[in-house]
Short mmCIF file of C-alpha atoms in Angstrom, two decimals:
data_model
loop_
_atom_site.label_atom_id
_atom_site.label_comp_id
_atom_site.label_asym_id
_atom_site.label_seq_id
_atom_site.Cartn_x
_atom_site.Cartn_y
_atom_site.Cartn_z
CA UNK U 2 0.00 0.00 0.00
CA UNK U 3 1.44 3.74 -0.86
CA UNK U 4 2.47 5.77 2.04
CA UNK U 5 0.74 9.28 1.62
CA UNK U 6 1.58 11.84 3.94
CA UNK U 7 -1.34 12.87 5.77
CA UNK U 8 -1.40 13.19 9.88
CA UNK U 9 -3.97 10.21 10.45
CA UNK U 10 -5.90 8.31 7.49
CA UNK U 11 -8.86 9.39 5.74
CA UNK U 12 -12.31 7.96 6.99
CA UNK U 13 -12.41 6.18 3.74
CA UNK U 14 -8.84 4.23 4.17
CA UNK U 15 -10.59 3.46 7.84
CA UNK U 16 -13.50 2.15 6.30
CA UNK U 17 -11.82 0.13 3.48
CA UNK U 18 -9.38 -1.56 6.46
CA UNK U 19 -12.19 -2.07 8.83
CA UNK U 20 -15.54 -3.59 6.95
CA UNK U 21 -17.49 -3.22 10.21
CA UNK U 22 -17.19 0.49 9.59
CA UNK U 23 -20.09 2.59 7.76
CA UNK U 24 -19.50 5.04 5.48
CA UNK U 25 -21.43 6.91 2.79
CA UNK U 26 -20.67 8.89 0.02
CA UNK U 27 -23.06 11.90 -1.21
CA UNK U 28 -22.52 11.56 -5.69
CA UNK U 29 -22.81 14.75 -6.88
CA UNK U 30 -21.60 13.87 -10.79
CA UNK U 31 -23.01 16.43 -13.13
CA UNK U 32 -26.13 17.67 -10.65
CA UNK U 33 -24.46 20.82 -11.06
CA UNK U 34 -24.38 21.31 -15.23
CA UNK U 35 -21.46 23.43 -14.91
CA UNK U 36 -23.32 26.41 -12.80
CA UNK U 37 -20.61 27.07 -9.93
CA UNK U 38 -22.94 28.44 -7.90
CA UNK U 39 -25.24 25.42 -7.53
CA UNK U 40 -22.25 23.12 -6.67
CA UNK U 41 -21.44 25.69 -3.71
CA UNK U 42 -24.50 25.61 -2.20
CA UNK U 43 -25.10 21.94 -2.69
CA UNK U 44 -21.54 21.57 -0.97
CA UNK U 45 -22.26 23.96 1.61
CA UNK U 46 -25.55 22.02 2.20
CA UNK U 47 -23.94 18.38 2.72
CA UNK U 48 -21.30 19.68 5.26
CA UNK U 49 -24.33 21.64 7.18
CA UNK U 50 -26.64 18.68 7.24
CA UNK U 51 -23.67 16.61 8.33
CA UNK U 52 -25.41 13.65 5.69
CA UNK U 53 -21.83 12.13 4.59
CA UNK U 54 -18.64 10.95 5.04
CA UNK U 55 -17.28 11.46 1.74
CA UNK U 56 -18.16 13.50 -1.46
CA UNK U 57 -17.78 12.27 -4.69
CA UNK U 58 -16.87 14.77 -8.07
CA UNK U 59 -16.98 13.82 -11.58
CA UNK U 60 -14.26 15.89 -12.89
CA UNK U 61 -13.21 16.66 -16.78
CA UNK U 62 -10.40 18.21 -18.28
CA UNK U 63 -10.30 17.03 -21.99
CA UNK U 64 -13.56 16.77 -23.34
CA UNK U 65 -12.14 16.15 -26.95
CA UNK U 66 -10.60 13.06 -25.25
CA UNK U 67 -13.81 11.85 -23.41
CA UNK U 68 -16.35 12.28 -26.87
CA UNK U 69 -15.91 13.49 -30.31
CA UNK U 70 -16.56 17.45 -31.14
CA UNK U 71 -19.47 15.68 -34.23
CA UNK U 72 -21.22 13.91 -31.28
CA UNK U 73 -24.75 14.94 -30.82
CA UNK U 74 -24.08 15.70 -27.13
CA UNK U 75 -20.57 17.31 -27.39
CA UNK U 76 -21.71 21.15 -27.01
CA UNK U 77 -24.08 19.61 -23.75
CA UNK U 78 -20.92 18.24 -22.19
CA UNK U 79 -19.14 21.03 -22.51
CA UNK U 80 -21.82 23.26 -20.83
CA UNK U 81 -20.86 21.08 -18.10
CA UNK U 82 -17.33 21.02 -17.35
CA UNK U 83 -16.15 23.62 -14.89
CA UNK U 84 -12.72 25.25 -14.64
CA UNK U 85 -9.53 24.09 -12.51
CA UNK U 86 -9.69 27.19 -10.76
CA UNK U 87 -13.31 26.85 -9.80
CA UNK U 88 -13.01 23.49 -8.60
CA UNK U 89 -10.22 23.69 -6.48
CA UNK U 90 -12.64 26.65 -4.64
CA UNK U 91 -15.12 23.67 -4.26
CA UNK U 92 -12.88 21.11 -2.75
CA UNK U 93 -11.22 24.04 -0.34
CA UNK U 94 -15.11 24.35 0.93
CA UNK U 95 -15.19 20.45 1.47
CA UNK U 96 -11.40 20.13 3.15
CA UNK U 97 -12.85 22.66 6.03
CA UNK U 98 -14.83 20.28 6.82
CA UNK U 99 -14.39 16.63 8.48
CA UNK U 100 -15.85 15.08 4.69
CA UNK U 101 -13.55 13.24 2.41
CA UNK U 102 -13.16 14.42 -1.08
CA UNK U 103 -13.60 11.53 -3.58
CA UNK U 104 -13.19 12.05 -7.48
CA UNK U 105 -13.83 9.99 -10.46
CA UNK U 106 -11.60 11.47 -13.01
CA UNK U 107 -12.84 11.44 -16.84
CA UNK U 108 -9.79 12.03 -18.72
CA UNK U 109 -5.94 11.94 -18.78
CA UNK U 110 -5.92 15.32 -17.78
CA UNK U 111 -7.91 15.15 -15.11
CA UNK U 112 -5.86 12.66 -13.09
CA UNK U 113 -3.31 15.03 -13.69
CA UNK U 114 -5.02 17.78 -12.41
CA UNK U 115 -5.47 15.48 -9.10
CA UNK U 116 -1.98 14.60 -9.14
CA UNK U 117 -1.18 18.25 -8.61
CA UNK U 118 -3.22 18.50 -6.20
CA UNK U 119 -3.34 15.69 -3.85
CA UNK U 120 -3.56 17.51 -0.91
CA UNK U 121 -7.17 18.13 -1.58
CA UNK U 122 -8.35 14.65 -2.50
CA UNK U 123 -8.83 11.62 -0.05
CA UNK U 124 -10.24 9.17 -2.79
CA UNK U 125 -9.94 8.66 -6.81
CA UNK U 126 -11.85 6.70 -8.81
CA UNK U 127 -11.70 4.74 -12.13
CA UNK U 128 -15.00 4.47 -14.22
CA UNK U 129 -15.82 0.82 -15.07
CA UNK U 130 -15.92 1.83 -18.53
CA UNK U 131 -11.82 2.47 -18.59
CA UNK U 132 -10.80 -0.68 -16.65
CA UNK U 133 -8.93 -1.80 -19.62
CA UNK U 134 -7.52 1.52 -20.30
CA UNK U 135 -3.96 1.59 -20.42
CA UNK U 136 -3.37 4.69 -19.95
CA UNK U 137 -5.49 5.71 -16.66
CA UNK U 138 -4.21 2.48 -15.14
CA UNK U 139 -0.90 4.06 -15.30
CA UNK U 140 -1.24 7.51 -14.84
CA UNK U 141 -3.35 5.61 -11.35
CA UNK U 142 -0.92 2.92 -10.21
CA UNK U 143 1.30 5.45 -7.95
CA UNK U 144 -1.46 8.37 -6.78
CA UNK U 145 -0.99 8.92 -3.78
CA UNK U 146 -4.65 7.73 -2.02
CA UNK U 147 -6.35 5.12 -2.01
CA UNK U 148 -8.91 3.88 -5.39
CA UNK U 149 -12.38 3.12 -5.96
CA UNK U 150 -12.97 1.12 -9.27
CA UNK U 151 -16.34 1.08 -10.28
CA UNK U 152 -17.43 -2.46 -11.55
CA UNK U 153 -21.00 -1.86 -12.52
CA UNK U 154 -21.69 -4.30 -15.93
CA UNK U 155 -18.48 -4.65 -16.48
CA UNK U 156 -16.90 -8.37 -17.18
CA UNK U 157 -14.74 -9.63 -14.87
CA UNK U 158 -11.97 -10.47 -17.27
CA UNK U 159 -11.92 -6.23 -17.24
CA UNK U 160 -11.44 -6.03 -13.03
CA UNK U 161 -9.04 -9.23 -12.99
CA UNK U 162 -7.27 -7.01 -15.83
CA UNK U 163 -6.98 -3.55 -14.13
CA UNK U 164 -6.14 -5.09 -10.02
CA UNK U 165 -3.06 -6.71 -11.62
CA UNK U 166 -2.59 -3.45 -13.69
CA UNK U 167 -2.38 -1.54 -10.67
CA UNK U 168 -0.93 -3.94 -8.07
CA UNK U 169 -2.27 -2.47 -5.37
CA UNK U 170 -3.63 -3.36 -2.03
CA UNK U 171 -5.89 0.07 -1.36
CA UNK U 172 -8.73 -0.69 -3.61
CA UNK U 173 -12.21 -0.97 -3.35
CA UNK U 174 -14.18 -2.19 -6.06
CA UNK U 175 -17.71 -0.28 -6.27
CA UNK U 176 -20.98 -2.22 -7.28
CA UNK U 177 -24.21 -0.65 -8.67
CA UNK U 178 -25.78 -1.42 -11.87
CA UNK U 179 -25.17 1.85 -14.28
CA UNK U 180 -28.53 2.33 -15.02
CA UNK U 181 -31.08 5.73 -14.26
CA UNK U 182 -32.84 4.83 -12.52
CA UNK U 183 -31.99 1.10 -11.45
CA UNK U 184 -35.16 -1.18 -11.36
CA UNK U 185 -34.80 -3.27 -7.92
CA UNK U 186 -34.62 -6.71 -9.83
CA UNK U 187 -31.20 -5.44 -11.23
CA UNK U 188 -29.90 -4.13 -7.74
CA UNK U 189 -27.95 -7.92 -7.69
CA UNK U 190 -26.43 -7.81 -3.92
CA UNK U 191 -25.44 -11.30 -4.71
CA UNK U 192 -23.05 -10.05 -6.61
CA UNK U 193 -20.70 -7.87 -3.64
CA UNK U 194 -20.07 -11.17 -1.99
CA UNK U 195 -19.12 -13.35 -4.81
CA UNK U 196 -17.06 -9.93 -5.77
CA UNK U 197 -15.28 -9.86 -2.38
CA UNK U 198 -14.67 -13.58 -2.23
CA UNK U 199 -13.52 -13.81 -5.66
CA UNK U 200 -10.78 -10.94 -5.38
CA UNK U 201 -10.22 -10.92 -1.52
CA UNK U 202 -11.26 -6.85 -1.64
CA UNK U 203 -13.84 -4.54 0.13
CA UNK U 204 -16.92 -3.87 -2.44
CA UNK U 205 -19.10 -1.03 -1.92
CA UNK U 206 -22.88 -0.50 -3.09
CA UNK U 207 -23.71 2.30 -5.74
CA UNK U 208 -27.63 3.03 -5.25
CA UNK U 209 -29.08 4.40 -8.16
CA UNK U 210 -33.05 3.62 -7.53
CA UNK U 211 -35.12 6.05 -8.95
CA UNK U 212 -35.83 9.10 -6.24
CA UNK U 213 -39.39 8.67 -6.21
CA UNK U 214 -39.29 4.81 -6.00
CA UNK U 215 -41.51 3.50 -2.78
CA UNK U 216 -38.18 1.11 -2.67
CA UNK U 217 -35.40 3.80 -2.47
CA UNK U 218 -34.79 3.91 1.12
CA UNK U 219 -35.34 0.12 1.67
CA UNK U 220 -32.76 -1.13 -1.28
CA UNK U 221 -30.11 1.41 0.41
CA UNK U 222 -30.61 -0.22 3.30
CA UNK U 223 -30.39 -3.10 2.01
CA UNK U 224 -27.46 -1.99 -0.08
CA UNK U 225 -25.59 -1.59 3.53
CA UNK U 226 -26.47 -4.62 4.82
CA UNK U 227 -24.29 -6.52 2.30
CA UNK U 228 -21.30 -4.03 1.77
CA UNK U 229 -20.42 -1.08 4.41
CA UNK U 230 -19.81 1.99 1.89
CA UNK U 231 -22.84 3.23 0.14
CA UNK U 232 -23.31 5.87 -2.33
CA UNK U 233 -25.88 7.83 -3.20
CA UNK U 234 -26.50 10.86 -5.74
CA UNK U 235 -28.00 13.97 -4.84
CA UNK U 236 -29.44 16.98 -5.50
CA UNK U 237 -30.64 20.52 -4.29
CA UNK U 238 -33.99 19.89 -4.75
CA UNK U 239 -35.69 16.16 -5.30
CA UNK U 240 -37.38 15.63 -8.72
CA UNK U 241 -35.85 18.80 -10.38
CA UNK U 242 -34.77 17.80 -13.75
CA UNK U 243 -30.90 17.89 -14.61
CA UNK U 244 -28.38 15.53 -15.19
CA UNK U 245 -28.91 12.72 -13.10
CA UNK U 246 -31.55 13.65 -11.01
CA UNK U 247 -33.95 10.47 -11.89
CA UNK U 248 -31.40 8.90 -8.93
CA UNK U 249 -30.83 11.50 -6.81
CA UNK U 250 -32.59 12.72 -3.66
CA UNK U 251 -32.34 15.50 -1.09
CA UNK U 252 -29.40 16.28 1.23
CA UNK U 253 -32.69 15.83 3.77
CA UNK U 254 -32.94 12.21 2.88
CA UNK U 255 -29.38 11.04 2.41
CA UNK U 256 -29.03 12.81 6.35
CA UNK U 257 -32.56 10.51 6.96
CA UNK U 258 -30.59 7.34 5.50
CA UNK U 259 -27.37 8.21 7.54
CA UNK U 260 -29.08 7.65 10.28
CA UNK U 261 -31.00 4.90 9.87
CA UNK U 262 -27.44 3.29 8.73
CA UNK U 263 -25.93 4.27 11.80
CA UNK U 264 -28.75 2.37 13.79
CA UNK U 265 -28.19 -0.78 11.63
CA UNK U 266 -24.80 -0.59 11.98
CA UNK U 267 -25.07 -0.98 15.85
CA UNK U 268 -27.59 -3.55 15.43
CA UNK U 269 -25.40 -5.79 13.36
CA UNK U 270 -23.18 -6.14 16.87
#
């Protein structure tokens, strides 16, 4: 495991040691369509409601890398990147409070924009989409924090590929079917034990039920039961449409399930 130089270890790197601990991350992704100002105050809303232990970013430096400039959706995606300078405000507001900072870096670039500036990240991860991707293995294998690789539909030729890529010991692999919104009969919690078993590594649970499901809360729950680090995306206000809002609900609710998982958590003994 790499050796980063922080005074005591982020709640993440606690959680991924120690299975017995909860944690749960608050997905933001592209909520925020590129408006600064609605990132702030969601951020300023997590670390008020105290709903989290860890916020995830989606952040993109090269769009011309991540989709062609003739794609349909190019002039969309670019509406929604947001510049270095802006996010490293963002993760400043996060770092004053006792939340880790977790990205999922699109591009090249943007791992390199992490790598010069570690100091404000706790977590990175790889999409499942680029676990064969020779290049963000390697620009990966020596960050300094520990990784998340998400493993939603992806084969498991591609995660046996990318752990012996990276050779690492500080990985968690992340479960959740990458669909909005996930119907419950695809949820597949079988699947985080045969993944643990199979690789001998902590796997988390990705929620992505729609917000308005009668289900939502329960599968979370559920969700927890099975692995100890949940995610869940949210949103300023429930039901609002932007990107990714069919699975994302209120700071309210995500503080409403952080409690309930705290009174599970006792209750497993």
């Amino acid at each position: 495991m790499l050796n980063r130089k922080i005074q005591k270890p982020s709640k993440f790197l606690r959680a991924l040691r120690n299975g017995k601990l909860p944690y749960l991350i608050a997905e933001t992704a592209y909520i925020h369509e590129g408006n600064f100002d609605y990132m702030s105050k969601l951020v300023h809303d997590i670390i008020e409601k105290k709903c989290c232990d860890g916020i995830k970013f989606h952040i993109m430096a090269d769009l011309d890398s991540y989709i062609t400039p003739s794609h349909n959706l190019y002039n969309l995606y670019k509406k929604m990147m947001m510049s270095e300078d802006k996010w490293i405000k963002v993760l400043k507001i996060v770092k004053t409070a006792d939340i880790d900072v977790i990205v999922l870096a699109d591009d090249k670039m943007a791992v390199d924009f992490v790598k010069e500036n570690i100091n404000l990240f706790d977590v990175v991860e790889l999409h499942a989409v680029a676990l064969n991707n020779v290049e963000m293995l390697e620009k990966l294998k020596t960050i300094q924090c520990p990784l998340i690789l998400g493993v939603g539909g992806s084969q498991i030729e591609d995660v046996e590929y990318a752990l012996k890529f990276l050779n690492r010991e500080d990985i968690l692999l992340m479960h959740g079917f990458q669909n909005y919104p996930t119907k419950y009969e695809y949820a597949n919690f079988n699947r985080i034990k045969s993944l643990s078993e199979r690789f001998n590594l902590p796997v988390g649970y990705a929620d992505h039920t729609s917000w308005d499901s009668e289900f939502n809360e329960m599968l979370t729950l559920a969700g927890f039961m099975a692995a100890n680090i949940i995610e869940k995306h949210v949103t300023l206000k429930q039901g609002e449409k932007r990107i990714d809002y069919e699975a994302s609900i209120s700071v309210e609710n995500l503080k409403h399930i952080k409690d309930r998982i705290e009174v599970l958590n006792a209750a497993k003994g």
